[in-house]
Amino acid sequence: SWRRILVFAIPCILSMAMMPVSAGVITWITSRFGREAVAASGAAARLETFAFVVPMALGMTLTPFVSQNFGAARVDRVREAKTLSTAFALVYGSLVALLFFLAAPWLASFFSGDPQVIQVMVTYLRIIPFGYGMMEVHRYCGFMLTGLHTPSSSLALNMIRILVLLIPLSWLGARFLGLCGMFAGRLITDLTVGSLGLTWVSLRLRSARV
């Protein structure tokens, strides 16, 4: 029915709408440190997008897989999917973080010859990537919560990430510790919301009928 479609569609639309809003706010905070900081953060963000093509492909299959098995009362398969996808996200994220940490100077110099841009980009690539694994766990948990027929929970998780954690922590970090503090705010956000997402999904599965 149209009502069921809207129940699932509206949270998804709102979640997607928050992404450009949060990006705009973070860019505004970054702009306080000059155009070089904005350019460096933008280049690093493009690297992130490229690095997470593979795990995103896996994540897009989680919602239909979880929904089908949850509807068939195969909660055991959903739990296994949660375990395997979490392990993959953490391993993949750790490898990307290590690669970015070691190759940060080379990657930064590839994007720009400006010493200030390079310095900011190296700092970014040596702090934020250590939250990549948990960031992807958070994303996977959002897909799974939608598949568990609770898209509003997925929306709430995204709202907590952006409105409660990411924007306030980035602003506070930038205000008191500069760019390093802002990047640390993003790192803390990803680590926290990934853990929260795992707890949320585990509680939802625990309450489900086996």
XYZ file of N, CA and C in Angstrom, residues 9-195:
561
model
N 9.923 5.052 2.584
C 10.573 6.018 1.701
C 10.962 7.295 2.425
N 10.084 7.803 3.285
C 10.348 9.094 3.934
C 11.625 9.076 4.770
N 11.855 8.068 5.645
C 13.125 8.047 6.391
C 14.348 7.994 5.485
N 14.253 7.237 4.386
C 15.388 7.154 3.456
C 15.659 8.507 2.809
N 14.600 9.195 2.413
C 14.757 10.512 1.780
C 15.363 11.506 2.767
N 14.878 11.481 4.002
C 15.403 12.402 5.012
C 16.869 12.110 5.319
N 17.226 10.825 5.363
C 18.628 10.456 5.608
C 19.531 10.994 4.514
N 19.090 10.846 3.258
C 19.893 11.343 2.142
C 19.955 12.866 2.141
N 18.872 13.513 2.581
C 18.846 14.968 2.600
C 19.805 15.541 3.635
N 20.053 14.785 4.701
C 20.952 15.278 5.746
C 22.401 15.290 5.312
N 22.754 14.454 4.346
C 24.149 14.353 3.928
C 24.685 15.665 3.347
N 24.005 16.272 2.356
C 24.535 17.552 1.853
C 24.482 18.671 2.886
N 23.486 18.615 3.779
C 23.400 19.628 4.830
C 24.610 19.536 5.753
N 24.937 18.317 6.186
C 26.084 18.136 7.077
C 27.382 18.496 6.372
N 27.481 18.138 5.081
C 28.687 18.486 4.315
C 28.858 19.996 4.231
N 27.739 20.694 4.056
C 27.809 22.150 3.988
C 28.251 22.770 5.305
N 27.748 22.238 6.414
C 28.128 22.771 7.727
C 29.606 22.502 8.006
N 30.049 21.290 7.708
C 31.461 20.945 7.941
C 32.377 21.792 7.069
N 31.963 22.044 5.834
C 32.758 22.912 4.953
C 32.830 24.321 5.521
N 31.715 24.805 6.078
C 31.700 26.134 6.687
C 32.660 26.203 7.873
N 32.668 25.154 8.699
C 33.595 25.121 9.838
C 35.038 25.096 9.338
N 35.288 24.300 8.302
C 36.640 24.181 7.752
C 37.111 25.494 7.140
N 36.179 26.252 6.571
C 36.552 27.497 5.888
C 37.168 28.518 6.839
N 36.941 28.358 8.131
C 37.557 29.260 9.108
C 39.082 29.182 9.064
N 39.601 28.056 8.535
C 41.059 27.855 8.491
C 41.649 28.174 7.119
N 40.846 28.748 6.242
C 41.362 29.186 4.955
C 40.984 28.273 3.801
N 41.206 28.792 2.604
C 40.870 28.033 1.399
C 41.713 26.782 1.256
N 42.932 26.843 1.757
C 43.802 25.663 1.670
C 43.204 24.483 2.440
N 42.627 24.757 3.607
C 42.013 23.692 4.412
C 40.800 23.106 3.704
N 40.007 23.972 3.068
C 38.832 23.498 2.334
C 39.260 22.630 1.156
N 40.278 23.090 0.427
C 40.763 22.327 -0.726
C 41.319 20.974 -0.296
N 42.084 20.954 0.785
C 42.677 19.706 1.265
C 41.606 18.735 1.734
N 40.625 19.232 2.472
C 39.547 18.367 2.954
C 38.715 17.828 1.801
N 38.493 18.657 0.794
C 37.744 18.200 -0.366
C 38.472 17.112 -1.129
N 39.777 17.262 -1.276
C 40.569 16.234 -1.967
C 40.574 14.931 -1.177
N 40.712 15.038 0.136
C 40.703 13.844 0.980
C 39.344 13.159 0.926
N 38.272 13.946 0.871
C 36.931 13.373 0.786
C 36.738 12.605 -0.516
N 37.338 13.096 -1.592
C 37.255 12.365 -2.865
C 37.995 11.037 -2.776
N 39.105 11.024 -2.062
C 39.812 9.759 -1.842
C 38.955 8.792 -1.049
N 38.249 9.301 -0.047
C 37.347 8.459 0.744
C 36.297 7.810 -0.148
N 35.700 8.616 -1.010
C 34.656 8.103 -1.900
C 35.188 6.963 -2.760
N 36.381 7.156 -3.292
C 36.987 6.119 -4.130
C 37.304 4.868 -3.313
N 37.810 5.054 -2.103
C 38.225 3.920 -1.277
C 37.046 3.058 -0.839
N 35.846 3.666 -0.735
C 34.712 2.923 -0.197
C 33.720 2.469 -1.254
N 34.170 2.404 -2.511
C 33.315 1.846 -3.560
C 33.019 0.374 -3.274
N 34.035 -0.380 -2.878
C 33.873 -1.821 -2.633
C 32.946 -2.101 -1.452
N 33.187 -1.550 -0.268
C 32.279 -1.839 0.845
C 30.864 -1.299 0.625
N 30.708 -0.242 -0.139
C 29.372 0.266 -0.432
C 28.594 -0.725 -1.292
N 29.304 -1.407 -2.192
C 28.638 -2.417 -3.020
C 28.073 -3.531 -2.147
N 28.830 -3.930 -1.123
C 28.325 -4.932 -0.187
C 27.156 -4.380 0.614
N 27.277 -3.148 1.081
C 26.244 -2.559 1.915
C 24.901 -2.466 1.218
N 24.905 -2.202 -0.077
C 23.655 -2.054 -0.813
C 22.881 -3.348 -0.906
N 23.548 -4.481 -0.708
C 22.849 -5.771 -0.753
C 22.282 -6.160 0.609
N 22.675 -5.456 1.662
C 22.267 -5.860 3.004
C 20.771 -5.675 3.241
N 20.204 -4.559 2.810
C 18.785 -4.307 3.083
C 17.879 -5.387 2.497
N 17.992 -5.718 1.199
C 17.115 -6.784 0.687
C 17.407 -8.154 1.303
N 18.696 -8.443 1.560
C 19.040 -9.734 2.159
C 18.452 -9.864 3.556
N 18.648 -8.830 4.372
C 18.139 -8.859 5.743
C 16.619 -8.880 5.745
N 15.997 -8.077 4.906
C 14.542 -8.019 4.868
C 13.932 -9.357 4.481
N 14.507 -10.005 3.479
C 13.985 -11.296 3.022
C 14.096 -12.350 4.110
N 15.267 -12.421 4.743
C 15.472 -13.460 5.756
C 14.735 -13.145 7.058
N 14.603 -11.872 7.374
C 13.838 -11.499 8.556
C 12.365 -11.831 8.357
N 11.863 -11.573 7.156
C 10.476 -11.917 6.854
C 10.232 -13.413 6.868
N 11.273 -14.186 6.544
C 11.156 -15.649 6.546
C 11.496 -16.252 7.903
N 11.667 -15.397 8.918
C 11.987 -15.834 10.288
C 13.347 -16.523 10.360
N 14.261 -16.173 9.455
C 15.627 -16.720 9.503
C 16.540 -15.681 10.146
N 16.278 -15.405 11.409
C 17.075 -14.423 12.141
C 18.523 -14.877 12.262
N 18.733 -16.187 12.235
C 20.104 -16.698 12.317
C 20.946 -16.221 11.143
N 20.334 -16.157 9.972
C 21.058 -15.658 8.796
C 21.346 -14.166 8.915
N 20.407 -13.433 9.488
C 20.612 -11.995 9.680
C 21.763 -11.764 10.650
N 21.800 -12.542 11.724
C 22.899 -12.414 12.695
C 24.243 -12.743 12.034
N 24.249 -13.768 11.188
C 25.491 -14.118 10.497
C 25.909 -13.007 9.543
N 24.934 -12.404 8.864
C 25.241 -11.290 7.960
C 25.821 -10.117 8.738
N 25.274 -9.853 9.916
C 25.803 -8.769 10.751
C 27.246 -9.036 11.150
N 27.521 -10.266 11.560
C 28.872 -10.627 11.993
C 29.872 -10.511 10.851
N 29.519 -11.078 9.695
C 30.447 -11.086 8.565
C 30.649 -9.682 7.989
N 29.576 -8.915 7.862
C 29.709 -7.574 7.301
C 30.501 -6.660 8.235
N 30.306 -6.828 9.539
C 31.070 -6.036 10.505
C 32.554 -6.370 10.426
N 32.856 -7.656 10.356
C 34.255 -8.080 10.257
C 34.895 -7.533 8.983
N 34.162 -7.611 7.878
C 34.702 -7.092 6.617
C 34.960 -5.594 6.705
N 33.996 -4.861 7.265
C 34.142 -3.412 7.369
C 35.351 -3.042 8.212
N 35.553 -3.730 9.323
C 36.665 -3.409 10.211
C 38.012 -3.751 9.577
N 38.088 -4.899 8.915
C 39.346 -5.299 8.274
C 39.658 -4.365 7.108
N 38.672 -4.144 6.254
C 38.880 -3.271 5.097
C 39.224 -1.850 5.542
N 38.473 -1.343 6.528
C 38.734 0.003 7.017
C 40.121 0.145 7.616
N 40.560 -0.881 8.333
C 41.899 -0.849 8.934
C 42.994 -0.836 7.869
N 42.805 -1.623 6.814
C 43.799 -1.665 5.739
C 43.867 -0.328 5.007
N 42.706 0.271 4.752
C 42.677 1.579 4.093
C 43.323 2.641 4.979
N 43.026 2.588 6.277
C 43.603 3.554 7.217
C 45.126 3.441 7.244
N 45.621 2.225 7.271
C 47.072 2.010 7.280
C 47.709 2.519 5.986
N 47.051 2.224 4.869
C 47.562 2.678 3.573
C 47.588 4.203 3.506
N 46.511 4.839 3.923
C 46.449 6.297 3.890
C 47.465 6.927 4.839
N 47.649 6.316 5.997
C 48.609 6.852 6.966
C 50.023 6.849 6.384
N 50.400 5.731 5.766
C 51.754 5.595 5.235
C 51.953 6.416 3.955
N 50.919 6.454 3.122
C 51.061 7.112 1.815
C 50.550 8.554 1.820
N 50.207 9.081 2.986
C 49.605 10.415 3.063
C 50.429 11.498 2.357
N 51.744 11.598 2.583
C 52.510 12.657 1.904
C 52.480 12.532 0.385
N 52.593 11.299 -0.110
C 52.584 11.081 -1.556
C 51.223 11.404 -2.146
N 50.151 10.946 -1.485
C 48.799 11.212 -1.974
C 48.505 12.708 -1.980
N 48.923 13.396 -0.931
C 48.677 14.835 -0.842
C 49.421 15.589 -1.934
N 50.676 15.211 -2.178
C 51.459 15.883 -3.214
C 50.923 15.592 -4.611
N 50.228 14.473 -4.766
C 49.617 14.139 -6.048
C 48.470 15.100 -6.361
N 47.745 15.533 -5.322
C 46.593 16.415 -5.506
C 46.980 17.889 -5.567
N 48.081 18.259 -4.911
C 48.428 19.681 -4.865
C 49.923 19.859 -4.643
N 50.415 21.007 -5.113
C 51.799 21.359 -4.863
C 51.939 22.422 -3.793
N 50.820 22.876 -3.268
C 50.812 23.897 -2.223
C 51.185 23.264 -0.886
N 52.255 23.728 -0.229
C 52.690 23.118 1.035
C 51.614 23.135 2.122
N 50.800 24.207 2.176
C 49.746 24.270 3.191
C 48.651 23.247 2.933
N 48.279 23.090 1.675
C 47.271 22.086 1.322
C 47.791 20.690 1.644
N 49.046 20.450 1.309
C 49.649 19.139 1.582
C 49.661 18.859 3.075
N 50.036 19.847 3.866
C 50.106 19.659 5.312
C 48.740 19.310 5.903
N 47.707 20.043 5.476
C 46.358 19.783 5.991
C 45.867 18.410 5.551
N 46.129 18.056 4.305
C 45.664 16.778 3.785
C 46.359 15.612 4.484
N 47.643 15.756 4.747
C 48.374 14.709 5.468
C 47.794 14.539 6.871
N 47.497 15.646 7.527
C 46.897 15.579 8.861
C 45.557 14.868 8.815
N 44.739 15.213 7.836
C 43.429 14.576 7.644
C 43.597 13.070 7.471
N 44.502 12.675 6.562
C 44.666 11.256 6.216
C 45.347 10.448 7.321
N 45.872 11.130 8.326
C 46.509 10.403 9.423
C 45.675 10.411 10.708
N 44.482 11.001 10.635
C 43.586 10.995 11.798
C 42.253 10.329 11.462
N 41.532 10.882 10.515
C 40.167 10.437 10.223
C 40.074 8.988 9.745
N 40.990 8.495 8.904
C 40.840 7.122 8.407
C 40.776 6.035 9.480
N 41.263 6.301 10.674
C 41.206 5.273 11.706
C 39.783 5.067 12.239
N 38.852 5.858 11.739
C 37.444 5.613 12.036
C 36.681 5.031 10.856
N 37.381 4.787 9.747
C 36.703 4.294 8.547
C 35.954 2.984 8.787
N 36.592 2.060 9.510
C 35.961 0.763 9.752
C 34.633 0.921 10.471
N 34.624 1.701 11.537
C 33.397 1.896 12.299
C 32.401 2.787 11.554
N 32.898 3.665 10.698
C 31.989 4.455 9.871
C 31.200 3.540 8.939
N 31.895 2.570 8.369
C 31.216 1.637 7.480
C 30.304 0.698 8.267
N 30.696 0.344 9.491
C 29.823 -0.453 10.350
C 28.517 0.307 10.596
N 28.645 1.596 10.866
C 27.446 2.430 11.057
C 26.562 2.408 9.822
N 27.182 2.508 8.662
C 26.408 2.499 7.418
C 25.691 1.165 7.243
N 26.421 0.073 7.504
C 25.828 -1.258 7.392
C 24.668 -1.437 8.376
N 24.841 -0.924 9.576
C 23.778 -1.038 10.582
C 22.530 -0.292 10.130
N 22.717 0.850 9.472
C 21.574 1.575 8.932
C 20.839 0.755 7.891
N 21.588 0.101 6.994
C 20.959 -0.769 5.994
C 20.218 -1.917 6.670
N 20.834 -2.495 7.704
C 20.209 -3.630 8.376
C 18.956 -3.212 9.139
N 18.976 -2.066 9.770
C 17.792 -1.596 10.482
C 16.633 -1.360 9.511
N 16.943 -0.874 8.331
C 15.901 -0.730 7.307
C 15.377 -2.102 6.895
N 16.293 -3.060 6.716
C 15.888 -4.414 6.367
C 15.101 -5.116 7.463
N 15.299 -4.680 8.704
C 14.557 -5.243 9.835
C 13.218 -4.535 10.035
N 12.788 -3.814 9.010
C 11.478 -3.162 8.976
C 11.376 -2.010 9.975
N 12.504 -1.396 10.281
C 12.495 -0.221 11.160
C 13.313 0.906 10.512
N 12.833 1.440 9.376
C 13.586 2.516 8.709
C 13.700 3.765 9.571
N 12.751 3.963 10.483
C 12.832 5.130 11.369
C 14.036 5.034 12.297
N 14.415 3.807 12.662
C 15.610 3.614 13.498
C 16.868 3.971 12.727
N 16.882 3.621 11.442
C 18.016 3.985 10.593
C 18.132 5.498 10.481
N 16.999 6.167 10.318
C 16.995 7.627 10.264
C 17.479 8.217 11.581
N 17.008 7.673 12.694
C 17.420 8.172 14.013
C 18.927 8.003 14.205
N 19.474 6.878 13.734
C 20.915 6.637 13.850
C 21.697 7.675 13.060
N 21.230 7.989 11.857
C 21.901 9.005 11.041
C 21.785 10.396 11.660
N 20.632 10.676 12.245
C 20.447 11.974 12.890
C 21.369 12.129 14.095
N 21.535 11.050 14.850
C 22.454 11.078 15.994
C 23.871 11.341 15.502
N 24.241 10.672 14.421
C 25.602 10.859 13.893
C 25.856 12.308 13.489
N 24.909 12.888 12.756
C 25.140 14.208 12.185
C 24.838 15.335 13.163
N 23.654 15.279 13.792
C 23.198 16.401 14.607
C 23.717 16.373 16.037
N 23.892 15.168 16.576
C 24.312 15.052 17.976
C 25.825 14.943 18.114
N 26.462 14.280 17.143
C 27.900 14.003 17.276
C 28.758 14.795 16.290
N 28.571 14.581 14.996
C 29.505 15.112 13.999
C 29.617 16.638 14.033
N 28.508 17.323 13.891
C 28.565 18.786 13.829
C 29.032 19.402 15.154
N 28.437 19.017 16.305
C 28.919 19.613 17.566
C 30.380 19.298 17.872
N 30.798 18.035 17.678
C 32.177 17.668 18.007
C 33.169 18.326 17.054
N 32.808 18.430 15.781
C 33.690 19.107 14.820
C 33.838 20.580 15.176
N 32.728 21.217 15.552
C 32.776 22.631 15.911
C 33.594 22.845 17.184
N 33.362 22.008 18.188
C 34.107 22.140 19.440
C 35.591 21.862 19.230
N 35.887 20.817 18.450
C 37.282 20.499 18.171
C 37.986 21.614 17.447
N 37.299 22.193 16.444
C 37.892 23.300 15.686
C 38.102 24.528 16.571
N 37.163 24.779 17.461
C 37.230 25.970 18.307
C 38.381 25.900 19.301
N 38.594 24.727 19.884
C 39.576 24.626 20.959
C 40.913 24.004 20.535
N 40.914 23.191 19.459
C 42.149 22.498 19.073
C 42.511 22.684 17.603
N 41.789 23.542 16.905
C 42.126 23.789 15.518
C 41.701 22.655 14.594
N 42.386 22.564 13.455
C 42.042 21.553 12.469
C 42.184 20.135 13.008
N 43.239 19.895 13.780
C 43.425 18.562 14.365
C 42.238 18.199 15.255
N 41.750 19.181 15.984
C 40.592 18.940 16.832
C 39.340 18.648 16.026
N 39.171 19.345 14.917
C 38.013 19.102 14.064
C 38.064 17.692 13.469
N 39.245 17.290 13.013
C 39.389 15.940 12.468
C 39.189 14.886 13.560
N 39.659 15.183 14.763
C 39.458 14.261 15.876
C 37.975 14.138 16.210
N 37.227 15.239 16.052
C 35.784 15.182 16.273
C 35.109 14.216 15.327
N 35.541 14.212 14.070
C 35.004 13.261 13.085
C 35.382 11.836 13.471
N 36.613 11.635 13.912
C 37.057 10.302 14.314
C 36.226 9.778 15.490
N 36.043 10.601 16.501
C 35.253 10.204 17.667
C 33.814 9.893 17.257
N 33.289 10.692 16.339
C 31.933 10.465 15.842
C 31.800 9.088 15.216
N 32.723 8.750 14.320
C 32.638 7.469 13.620
C 32.784 6.289 14.578
N 33.706 6.394 15.514
C 33.896 5.302 16.471
C 32.660 5.132 17.349
N 32.074 6.235 17.766
C 30.918 6.178 18.662
C 29.680 5.661 17.955
N 29.399 6.205 16.770
C 28.155 5.846 16.103
C 28.219 4.427 15.543
N 29.405 3.949 15.209
C 29.528 2.555 14.790
C 29.187 1.610 15.922
N 29.683 1.912 17.109
C 29.374 1.100 18.285
C 27.888 1.167 18.621
